[in-house]
CSV table of C-alpha atoms in Angstrom, one decimal:
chain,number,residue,atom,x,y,z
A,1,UNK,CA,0.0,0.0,0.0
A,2,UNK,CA,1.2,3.4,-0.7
A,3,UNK,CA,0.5,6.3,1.0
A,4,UNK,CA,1.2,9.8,-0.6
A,5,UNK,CA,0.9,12.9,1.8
A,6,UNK,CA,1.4,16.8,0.0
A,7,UNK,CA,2.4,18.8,3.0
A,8,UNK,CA,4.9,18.7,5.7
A,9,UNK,CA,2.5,20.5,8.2
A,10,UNK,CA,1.0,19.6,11.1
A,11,UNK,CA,-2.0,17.2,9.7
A,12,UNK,CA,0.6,15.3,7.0
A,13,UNK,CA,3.4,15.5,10.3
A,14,UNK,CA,0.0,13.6,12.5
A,15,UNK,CA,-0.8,11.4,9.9
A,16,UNK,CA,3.1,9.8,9.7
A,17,UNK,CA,3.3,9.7,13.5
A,18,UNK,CA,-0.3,8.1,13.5
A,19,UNK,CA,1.1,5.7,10.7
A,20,UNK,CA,4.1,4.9,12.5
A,21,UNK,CA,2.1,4.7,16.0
A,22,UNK,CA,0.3,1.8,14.5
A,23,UNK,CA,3.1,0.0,13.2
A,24,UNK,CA,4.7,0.0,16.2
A,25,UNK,CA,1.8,-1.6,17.9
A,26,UNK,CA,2.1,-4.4,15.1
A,27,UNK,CA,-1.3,-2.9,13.7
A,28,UNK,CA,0.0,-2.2,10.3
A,29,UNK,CA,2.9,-4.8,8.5
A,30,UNK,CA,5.6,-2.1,7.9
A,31,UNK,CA,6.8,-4.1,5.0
A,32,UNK,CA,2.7,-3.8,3.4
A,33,UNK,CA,3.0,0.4,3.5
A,34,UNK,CA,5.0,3.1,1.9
A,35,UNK,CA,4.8,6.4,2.6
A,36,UNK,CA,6.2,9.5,1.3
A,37,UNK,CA,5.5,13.0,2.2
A,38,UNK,CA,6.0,16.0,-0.3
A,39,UNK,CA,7.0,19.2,0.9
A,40,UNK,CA,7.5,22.6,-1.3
A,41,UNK,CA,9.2,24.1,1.1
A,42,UNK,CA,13.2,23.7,2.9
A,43,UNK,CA,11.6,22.9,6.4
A,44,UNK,CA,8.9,21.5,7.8
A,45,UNK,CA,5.9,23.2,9.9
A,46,UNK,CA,3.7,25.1,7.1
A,47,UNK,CA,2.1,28.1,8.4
A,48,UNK,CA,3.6,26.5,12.0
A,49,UNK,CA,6.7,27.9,11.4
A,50,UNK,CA,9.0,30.7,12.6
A,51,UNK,CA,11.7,32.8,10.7
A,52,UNK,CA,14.1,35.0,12.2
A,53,UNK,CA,14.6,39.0,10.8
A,54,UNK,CA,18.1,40.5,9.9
A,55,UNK,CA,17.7,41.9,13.7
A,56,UNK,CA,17.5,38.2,15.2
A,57,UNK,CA,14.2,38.6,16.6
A,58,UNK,CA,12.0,35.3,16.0
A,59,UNK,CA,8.3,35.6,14.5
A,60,UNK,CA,5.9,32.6,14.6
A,61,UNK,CA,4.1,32.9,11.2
A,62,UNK,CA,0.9,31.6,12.6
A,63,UNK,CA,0.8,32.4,16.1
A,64,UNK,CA,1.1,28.8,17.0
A,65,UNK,CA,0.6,29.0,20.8
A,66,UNK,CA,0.0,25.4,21.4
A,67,UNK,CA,-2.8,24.9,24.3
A,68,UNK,CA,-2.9,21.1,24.8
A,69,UNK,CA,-4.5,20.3,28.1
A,70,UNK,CA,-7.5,19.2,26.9
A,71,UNK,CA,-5.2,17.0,24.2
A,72,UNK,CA,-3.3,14.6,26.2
A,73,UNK,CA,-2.4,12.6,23.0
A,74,UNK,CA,-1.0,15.5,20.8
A,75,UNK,CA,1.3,16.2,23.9
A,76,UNK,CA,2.4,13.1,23.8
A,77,UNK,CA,3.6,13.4,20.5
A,78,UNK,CA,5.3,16.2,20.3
A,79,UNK,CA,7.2,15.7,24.0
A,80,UNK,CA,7.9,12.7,21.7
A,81,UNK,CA,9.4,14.7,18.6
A,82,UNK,CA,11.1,18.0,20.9
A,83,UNK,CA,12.5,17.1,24.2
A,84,UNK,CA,12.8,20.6,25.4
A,85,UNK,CA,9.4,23.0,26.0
A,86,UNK,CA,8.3,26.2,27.2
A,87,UNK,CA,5.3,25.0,29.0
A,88,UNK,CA,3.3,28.6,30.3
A,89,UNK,CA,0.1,29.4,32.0
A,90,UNK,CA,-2.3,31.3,29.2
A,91,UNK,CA,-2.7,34.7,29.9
A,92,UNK,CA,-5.2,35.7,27.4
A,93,UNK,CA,-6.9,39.9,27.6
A,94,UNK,CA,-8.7,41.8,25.4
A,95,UNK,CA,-8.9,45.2,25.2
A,96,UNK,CA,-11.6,47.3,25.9
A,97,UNK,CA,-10.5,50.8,26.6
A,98,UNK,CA,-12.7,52.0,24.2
A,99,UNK,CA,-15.8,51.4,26.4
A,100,UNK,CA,-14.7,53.4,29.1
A,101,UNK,CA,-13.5,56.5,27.0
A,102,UNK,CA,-9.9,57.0,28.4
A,103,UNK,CA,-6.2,56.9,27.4
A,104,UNK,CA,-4.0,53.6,27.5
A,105,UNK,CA,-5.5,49.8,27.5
A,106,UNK,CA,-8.2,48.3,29.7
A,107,UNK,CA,-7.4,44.9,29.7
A,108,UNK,CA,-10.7,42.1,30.6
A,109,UNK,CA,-10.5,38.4,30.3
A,110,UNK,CA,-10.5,36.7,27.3
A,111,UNK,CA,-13.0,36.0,25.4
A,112,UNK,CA,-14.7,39.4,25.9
A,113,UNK,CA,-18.6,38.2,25.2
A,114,UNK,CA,-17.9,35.8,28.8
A,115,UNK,CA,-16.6,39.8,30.4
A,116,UNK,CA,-19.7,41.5,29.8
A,117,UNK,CA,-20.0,41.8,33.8
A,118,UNK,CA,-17.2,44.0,34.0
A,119,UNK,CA,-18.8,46.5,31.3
A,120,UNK,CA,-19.6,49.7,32.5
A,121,UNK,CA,-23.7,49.5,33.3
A,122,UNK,CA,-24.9,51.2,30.7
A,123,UNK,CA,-22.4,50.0,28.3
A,124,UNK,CA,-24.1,46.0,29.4
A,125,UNK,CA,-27.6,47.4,28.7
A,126,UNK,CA,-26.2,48.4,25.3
A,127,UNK,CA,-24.8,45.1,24.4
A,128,UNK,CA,-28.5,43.4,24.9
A,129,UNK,CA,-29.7,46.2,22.6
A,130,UNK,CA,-27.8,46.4,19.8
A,131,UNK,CA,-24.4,44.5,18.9
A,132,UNK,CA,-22.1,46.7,16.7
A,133,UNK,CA,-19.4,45.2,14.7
A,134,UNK,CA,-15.8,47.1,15.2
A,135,UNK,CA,-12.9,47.3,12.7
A,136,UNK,CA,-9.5,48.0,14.0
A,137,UNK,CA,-6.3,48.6,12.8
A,138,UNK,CA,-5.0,45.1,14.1
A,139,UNK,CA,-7.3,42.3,15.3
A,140,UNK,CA,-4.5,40.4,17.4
A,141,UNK,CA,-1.5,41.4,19.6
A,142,UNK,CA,0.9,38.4,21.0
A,143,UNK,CA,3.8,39.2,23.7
A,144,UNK,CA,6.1,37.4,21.9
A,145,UNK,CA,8.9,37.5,24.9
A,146,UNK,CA,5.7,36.2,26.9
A,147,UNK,CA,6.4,33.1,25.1
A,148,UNK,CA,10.2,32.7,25.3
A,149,UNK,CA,13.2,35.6,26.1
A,150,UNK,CA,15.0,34.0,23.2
A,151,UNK,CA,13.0,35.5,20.5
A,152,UNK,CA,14.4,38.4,20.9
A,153,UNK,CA,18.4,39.2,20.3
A,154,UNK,CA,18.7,40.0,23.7
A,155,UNK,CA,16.2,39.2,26.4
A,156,UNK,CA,17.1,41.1,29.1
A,157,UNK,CA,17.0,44.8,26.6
A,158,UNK,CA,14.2,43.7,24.0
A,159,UNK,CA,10.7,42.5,23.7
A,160,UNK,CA,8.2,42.1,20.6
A,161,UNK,CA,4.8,42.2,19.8
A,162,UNK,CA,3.4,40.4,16.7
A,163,UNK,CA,0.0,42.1,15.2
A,164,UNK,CA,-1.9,40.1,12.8
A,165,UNK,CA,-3.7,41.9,10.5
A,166,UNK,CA,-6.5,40.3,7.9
A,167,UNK,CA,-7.7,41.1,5.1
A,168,UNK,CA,-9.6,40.5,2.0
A,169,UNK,CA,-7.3,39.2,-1.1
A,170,UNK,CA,-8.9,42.0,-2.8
A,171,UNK,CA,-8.1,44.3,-0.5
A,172,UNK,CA,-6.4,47.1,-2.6
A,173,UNK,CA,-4.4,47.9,0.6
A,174,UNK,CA,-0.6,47.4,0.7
A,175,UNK,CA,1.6,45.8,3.4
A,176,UNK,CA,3.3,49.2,4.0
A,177,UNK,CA,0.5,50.8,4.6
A,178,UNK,CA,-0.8,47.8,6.9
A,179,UNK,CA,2.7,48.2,8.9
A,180,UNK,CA,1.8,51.8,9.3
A,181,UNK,CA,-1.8,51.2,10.8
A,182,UNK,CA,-1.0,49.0,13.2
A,183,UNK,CA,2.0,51.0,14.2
A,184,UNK,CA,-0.3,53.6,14.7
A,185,UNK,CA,-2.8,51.9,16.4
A,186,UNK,CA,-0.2,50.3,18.9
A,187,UNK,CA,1.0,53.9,19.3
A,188,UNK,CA,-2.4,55.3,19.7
A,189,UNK,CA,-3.0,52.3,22.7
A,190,UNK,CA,0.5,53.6,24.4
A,191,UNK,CA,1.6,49.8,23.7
A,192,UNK,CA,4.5,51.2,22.0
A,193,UNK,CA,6.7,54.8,22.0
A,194,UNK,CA,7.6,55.3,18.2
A,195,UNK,CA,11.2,56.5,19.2
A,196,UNK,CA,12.1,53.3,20.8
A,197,UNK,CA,11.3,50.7,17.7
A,198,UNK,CA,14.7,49.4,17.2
A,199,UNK,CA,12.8,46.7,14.3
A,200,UNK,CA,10.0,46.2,12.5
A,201,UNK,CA,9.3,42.4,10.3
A,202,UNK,CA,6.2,42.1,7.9
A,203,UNK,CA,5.1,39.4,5.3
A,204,UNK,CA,1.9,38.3,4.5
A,205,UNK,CA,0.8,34.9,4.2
A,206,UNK,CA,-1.1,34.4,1.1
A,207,UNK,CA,-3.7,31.5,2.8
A,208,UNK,CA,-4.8,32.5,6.3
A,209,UNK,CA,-8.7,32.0,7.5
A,210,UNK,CA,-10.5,29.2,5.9
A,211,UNK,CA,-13.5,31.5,6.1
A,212,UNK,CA,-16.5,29.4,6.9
A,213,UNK,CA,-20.1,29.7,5.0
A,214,UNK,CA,-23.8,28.6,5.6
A,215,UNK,CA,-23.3,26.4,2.5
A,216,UNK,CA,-19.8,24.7,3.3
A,217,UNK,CA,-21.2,21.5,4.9
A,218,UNK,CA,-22.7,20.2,1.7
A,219,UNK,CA,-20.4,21.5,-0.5
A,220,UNK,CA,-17.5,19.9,1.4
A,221,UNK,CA,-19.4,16.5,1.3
A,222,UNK,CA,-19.6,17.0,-2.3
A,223,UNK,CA,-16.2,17.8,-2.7
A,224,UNK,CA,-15.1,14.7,-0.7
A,225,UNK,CA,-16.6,12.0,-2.0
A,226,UNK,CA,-15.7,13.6,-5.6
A,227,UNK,CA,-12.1,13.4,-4.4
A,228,UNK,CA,-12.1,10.3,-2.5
A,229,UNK,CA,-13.5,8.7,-6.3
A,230,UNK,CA,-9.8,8.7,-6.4
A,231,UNK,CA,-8.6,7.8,-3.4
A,232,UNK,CA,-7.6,11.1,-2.8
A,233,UNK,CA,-8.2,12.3,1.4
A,234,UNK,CA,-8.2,16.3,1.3
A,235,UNK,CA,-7.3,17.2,5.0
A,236,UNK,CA,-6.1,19.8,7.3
A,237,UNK,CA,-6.7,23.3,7.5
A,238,UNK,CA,-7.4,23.9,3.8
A,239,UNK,CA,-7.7,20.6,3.0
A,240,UNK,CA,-10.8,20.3,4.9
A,241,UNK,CA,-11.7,23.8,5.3
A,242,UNK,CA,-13.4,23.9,8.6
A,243,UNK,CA,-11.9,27.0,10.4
A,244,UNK,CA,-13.2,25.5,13.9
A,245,UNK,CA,-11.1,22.3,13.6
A,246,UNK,CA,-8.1,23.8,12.3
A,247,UNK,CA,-5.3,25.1,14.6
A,248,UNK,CA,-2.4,23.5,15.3
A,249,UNK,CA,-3.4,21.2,17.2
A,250,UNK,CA,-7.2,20.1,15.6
A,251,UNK,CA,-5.3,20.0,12.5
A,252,UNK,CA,-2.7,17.3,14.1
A,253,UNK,CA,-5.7,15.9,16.2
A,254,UNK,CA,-7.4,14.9,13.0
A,255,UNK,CA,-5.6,11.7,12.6
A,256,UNK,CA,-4.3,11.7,16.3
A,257,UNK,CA,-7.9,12.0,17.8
A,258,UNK,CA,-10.1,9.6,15.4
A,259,UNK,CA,-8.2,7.1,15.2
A,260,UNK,CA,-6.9,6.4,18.5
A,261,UNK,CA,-9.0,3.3,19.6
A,262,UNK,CA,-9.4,1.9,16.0
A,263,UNK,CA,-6.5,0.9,13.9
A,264,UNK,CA,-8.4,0.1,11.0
A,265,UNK,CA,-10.0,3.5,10.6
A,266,UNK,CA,-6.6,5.6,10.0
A,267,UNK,CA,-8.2,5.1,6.1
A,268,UNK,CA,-11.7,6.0,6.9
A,269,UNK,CA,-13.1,8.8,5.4
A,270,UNK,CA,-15.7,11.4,6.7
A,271,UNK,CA,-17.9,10.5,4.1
A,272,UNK,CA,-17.4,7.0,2.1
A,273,UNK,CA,-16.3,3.8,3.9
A,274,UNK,CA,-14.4,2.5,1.4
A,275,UNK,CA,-10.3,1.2,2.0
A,276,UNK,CA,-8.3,2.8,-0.7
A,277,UNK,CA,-5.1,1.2,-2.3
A,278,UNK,CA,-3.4,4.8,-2.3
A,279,UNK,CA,-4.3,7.4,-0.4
A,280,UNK,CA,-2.9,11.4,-0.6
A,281,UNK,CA,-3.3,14.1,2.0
């Protein structure tokens, strides 16, 4: 049996530990499969990766925070690929100075619908009478040093902040001018003093949000079992296109989580039931 899997990222890295899991337990004959994983890129990780600017600060390209205590297995596996980890207590806020009508940031618990008690009162009867949609200049801001002192080129006189910033791909807006809005903005929240940034890293990542619509479900059945015509298994974050399954982790969990308790199902699709002879991620 041969097994092809396009994509080095976390789902095609979960599907060859999975593959391997199973051979280990004398589930699989490793002599009956062959696997081989294609990768466009010099390094593994996909949108889980991190590069490092001319300044030698480190950026995560996705954000990947991994939060695994409800994933017992998909810590397993990676204590089982990286000996070494930065295990921290989440410390999640949101912003919501612009409630109470005052310089600086007013930080309440994360997520903000579950922080409504901590609204001003009138600002609580507001959000039962009318919810407002907001655009900022950044929707996300990360404490990179939070994370690890290392990112930075020197710990003890340094510290980041990573904005991400989304947008249509129509969006006639350049990445300069992005850069310069959420400069602003983290200027205009006192998060930053425009004087003392010693460097500033931007690229933009052409796939970001698989944005979810009321019509997905059916379409990605149909899409699936067109596909799977041809033994061909279309997973992880784009793959299968469901935003809410699709972080680093669900995207790993995907062959961690369903087949745990049933070897036999590591080729079972969502939607046929059918064994292929060759399957590709």
């Amino acid at each position: 049996m041969r097994i092809v899997c396009i994509g080095a990222a976390p789902t095609g890295l979960g599907a060859a530990y999975r593959l391997n899991e199973l051979i280990q337990e004398k589930n699989i004959n490793a002599s009956d499969v062959e696997m081989v994983i294609f990768e466009k890129e010099s390094y593994a990780g996909g949108l889980s990766c991190t590069v490092e600017d001319e300044q030698g600060f480190l950026w995560d390209m996705g954000g990947h925070i991994t939060f695994n205590h409800n994933f017992p297995y998909y810590e397993k596996a990676v204590k089982w690929a990286v000996d070494e980890w930065n295990s921290l207590q989440r410390n999640c806020m949101v912003d919501m100075n612009y409630l109470y009508d005052k310089a600086g940031i007013h930080l309440v618990p994360y997520p903000a619908q579950f922080a409504v008690p901590l609204f001003p009162e009138d600002v609580k009867q507001s959000c039962l009478r009318d919810l407002k949609e907001r655009y900022d200049r950044y929707g996300e801001v990360s404490q990179s040093r939070q994370h690890q002192p290392s990112v930075t080129p020197d710990g003890n006189k340094y510290w980041s902040l990573m904005c991400e910033c989304a947008r249509p791909i129509d969006d006639p807006i350049t990445e300069e001018e992005v850069v310069k809005q959420a400069i602003d903005g983290l200027v205009i929240k006192s998060m930053i003093q425009r004087d003392k940034i010693v460097s500033v890293y931007s690229t933009t990542l052409e796939y970001g949000y698989p944005i979810p619509t009321p019509a997905r479900d059916p379409e990605l059945a149909r899409a699936h079992r067109e596909l799977e015509k041809h033994s061909i298994y279309s997973r992880g974050r784009f793959g299968g296109w469901k935003y809410e399954v699709s972080n680093q982790v669900g995207c790993s969990q995907q062959f961690f989580t369903n087949f745990r308790t049933a070897p036999q199902l590591f080729f079972k699709s969502s939607v046929t039931e059918h064994k292929p002879r060759n399957i590709a991620h």
